[in-house]
């Protein structure tokens, strides 16, 4: 039903969860390579609610939330990185190490990250290296208020 509701939009599903409650809450998180706004979320929400009502009947009780990932949410799909080239990222890798640096580019197999390291109380930017998507456990955009 969700995939049918996305027809005509260049969107992809980041997360889908349904709570186990008397009145279930359906939470859909969507994204696109260009980002998405409230209008797209509202249109998908209306389409999905219609399909749910058609399938389960209009008396079905549920709560539906269609949203985009917040700025503080980790990136979970390789397609999410493209529009964030030039931003600073904090990565946790599968081997337990952490890296912080600028996203220089995206490739089919991973990202090019110019890591920032401290060297004698100074910050130094290393040349960009390829970090495969399979090595990334968690990736977050570093929000700066400077």
CSV table of C-alpha atoms in Angstrom, one decimal:
chain,number,residue,atom,x,y,z
A,1,UNK,CA,0.0,0.0,0.0
A,2,UNK,CA,2.9,2.4,0.8
A,3,UNK,CA,4.7,1.8,-2.4
A,4,UNK,CA,1.4,2.4,-4.4
A,5,UNK,CA,1.1,5.7,-2.5
A,6,UNK,CA,4.5,6.8,-3.7
A,7,UNK,CA,3.6,6.5,-7.4
A,8,UNK,CA,4.5,9.7,-9.2
A,9,UNK,CA,6.9,10.9,-6.6
A,10,UNK,CA,10.7,10.5,-6.6
A,11,UNK,CA,10.7,9.4,-3.0
A,12,UNK,CA,12.0,6.3,-1.1
A,13,UNK,CA,11.1,4.8,2.2
A,14,UNK,CA,13.7,5.3,5.0
A,15,UNK,CA,11.7,3.7,7.7
A,16,UNK,CA,8.2,2.2,8.4
A,17,UNK,CA,7.0,1.3,11.8
A,18,UNK,CA,3.7,0.2,13.3
A,19,UNK,CA,3.2,0.3,17.0
A,20,UNK,CA,1.6,-2.7,18.8
A,21,UNK,CA,-1.2,-0.9,20.5
A,22,UNK,CA,-5.0,-0.9,20.6
A,23,UNK,CA,-4.9,2.1,18.3
A,24,UNK,CA,-1.7,1.4,16.2
A,25,UNK,CA,0.5,4.3,15.2
A,26,UNK,CA,1.9,3.9,11.7
A,27,UNK,CA,5.0,6.0,11.2
A,28,UNK,CA,6.4,6.4,7.7
A,29,UNK,CA,9.7,8.2,7.1
A,30,UNK,CA,10.4,9.2,3.5
A,31,UNK,CA,13.2,11.0,1.7
A,32,UNK,CA,14.5,11.8,-1.8
A,33,UNK,CA,17.8,12.7,-3.3
A,34,UNK,CA,16.6,16.3,-3.5
A,35,UNK,CA,14.8,16.4,-0.1
A,36,UNK,CA,11.1,16.7,0.4
A,37,UNK,CA,8.7,19.1,1.8
A,38,UNK,CA,5.5,19.1,3.8
A,39,UNK,CA,3.3,19.0,0.7
A,40,UNK,CA,4.7,15.7,-0.5
A,41,UNK,CA,4.3,14.2,2.9
A,42,UNK,CA,0.7,15.4,3.1
A,43,UNK,CA,-0.1,14.0,-0.4
A,44,UNK,CA,1.4,10.6,0.4
A,45,UNK,CA,-0.3,10.6,3.8
A,46,UNK,CA,-3.7,11.2,2.1
A,47,UNK,CA,-3.1,8.5,-0.5
A,48,UNK,CA,-1.9,5.9,2.1
A,49,UNK,CA,-4.8,6.7,4.5
A,50,UNK,CA,-7.2,6.1,1.6
A,51,UNK,CA,-5.6,2.7,0.8
A,52,UNK,CA,-5.7,1.7,4.4
A,53,UNK,CA,-9.3,2.6,4.7
A,54,UNK,CA,-10.2,0.8,1.5
A,55,UNK,CA,-8.4,-2.4,2.7
A,56,UNK,CA,-9.4,-2.4,6.4
A,57,UNK,CA,-12.6,-0.4,6.3
A,58,UNK,CA,-13.3,3.1,7.4
A,59,UNK,CA,-13.9,2.0,11.0
A,60,UNK,CA,-10.3,0.9,11.4
A,61,UNK,CA,-8.7,3.0,14.1
A,62,UNK,CA,-5.1,4.0,13.7
A,63,UNK,CA,-2.8,7.0,13.7
A,64,UNK,CA,-0.8,7.8,10.6
A,65,UNK,CA,2.3,10.0,10.5
A,66,UNK,CA,4.2,10.6,7.3
A,67,UNK,CA,7.4,12.5,7.8
A,68,UNK,CA,10.9,13.2,6.5
A,69,UNK,CA,14.1,12.5,8.5
A,70,UNK,CA,15.0,15.2,11.0
A,71,UNK,CA,18.4,16.8,10.9
A,72,UNK,CA,19.4,14.8,13.9
A,73,UNK,CA,18.5,11.5,12.4
A,74,UNK,CA,21.2,9.2,11.1
A,75,UNK,CA,21.4,8.5,7.4
A,76,UNK,CA,20.3,5.0,6.6
A,77,UNK,CA,20.1,4.8,2.8
A,78,UNK,CA,23.0,5.6,0.4
A,79,UNK,CA,20.7,7.8,-1.7
A,80,UNK,CA,20.4,10.2,1.3
A,81,UNK,CA,24.1,11.3,1.0
A,82,UNK,CA,24.0,13.0,-2.4
A,83,UNK,CA,22.3,16.2,-1.3
A,84,UNK,CA,24.6,16.6,1.7
A,85,UNK,CA,27.9,16.9,-0.2
A,86,UNK,CA,30.0,19.7,1.4
A,87,UNK,CA,28.5,19.1,4.9
A,88,UNK,CA,30.4,17.8,7.9
A,89,UNK,CA,29.6,14.3,9.0
A,90,UNK,CA,30.3,12.1,12.0
A,91,UNK,CA,30.7,8.5,11.2
A,92,UNK,CA,30.7,5.4,13.4
A,93,UNK,CA,32.3,2.5,11.5
A,94,UNK,CA,31.6,-1.2,11.9
A,95,UNK,CA,35.0,-1.7,13.5
A,96,UNK,CA,34.2,0.7,16.3
A,97,UNK,CA,36.3,3.7,15.0
A,98,UNK,CA,34.8,7.1,14.6
A,99,UNK,CA,35.6,9.7,11.9
A,100,UNK,CA,34.5,13.3,11.4
A,101,UNK,CA,35.0,15.2,8.2
A,102,UNK,CA,33.6,16.8,5.1
A,103,UNK,CA,31.6,14.7,2.6
A,104,UNK,CA,33.4,15.5,-0.6
A,105,UNK,CA,31.5,13.2,-3.0
A,106,UNK,CA,29.3,10.1,-3.2
A,107,UNK,CA,30.0,7.0,-5.3
A,108,UNK,CA,28.1,3.8,-6.0
A,109,UNK,CA,30.0,1.9,-3.3
A,110,UNK,CA,30.6,4.6,-0.7
A,111,UNK,CA,31.4,8.2,0.2
A,112,UNK,CA,34.5,10.3,-0.2
A,113,UNK,CA,35.3,11.8,3.3
A,114,UNK,CA,38.0,14.4,4.0
A,115,UNK,CA,38.6,13.5,7.7
A,116,UNK,CA,39.4,16.3,10.1
A,117,UNK,CA,41.9,15.3,12.8
A,118,UNK,CA,43.6,17.1,15.7
A,119,UNK,CA,47.3,17.4,15.3
A,120,UNK,CA,49.1,19.2,18.2
A,121,UNK,CA,46.0,21.3,19.2
A,122,UNK,CA,45.4,22.2,15.5
A,123,UNK,CA,42.8,20.8,13.2
A,124,UNK,CA,44.1,19.2,10.1
A,125,UNK,CA,42.1,18.0,7.1
A,126,UNK,CA,43.3,14.8,5.5
A,127,UNK,CA,42.9,14.0,1.8
A,128,UNK,CA,39.5,12.4,1.0
A,129,UNK,CA,39.3,8.7,1.3
A,130,UNK,CA,36.6,6.3,0.1
A,131,UNK,CA,34.5,4.9,3.0
A,132,UNK,CA,32.4,2.0,1.8
A,133,UNK,CA,28.7,2.1,2.8
A,134,UNK,CA,29.2,-1.4,4.2
A,135,UNK,CA,31.7,0.0,6.7
A,136,UNK,CA,29.4,2.7,8.0
A,137,UNK,CA,27.4,1.7,11.1
A,138,UNK,CA,26.0,5.2,11.6
A,139,UNK,CA,26.3,8.5,9.8
A,140,UNK,CA,25.1,11.8,11.2
A,141,UNK,CA,25.3,15.3,9.9
A,142,UNK,CA,27.2,17.6,12.3
A,143,UNK,CA,24.9,20.6,13.0
A,144,UNK,CA,26.9,23.8,13.6
A,145,UNK,CA,25.4,27.0,14.9
A,146,UNK,CA,28.4,29.1,14.2
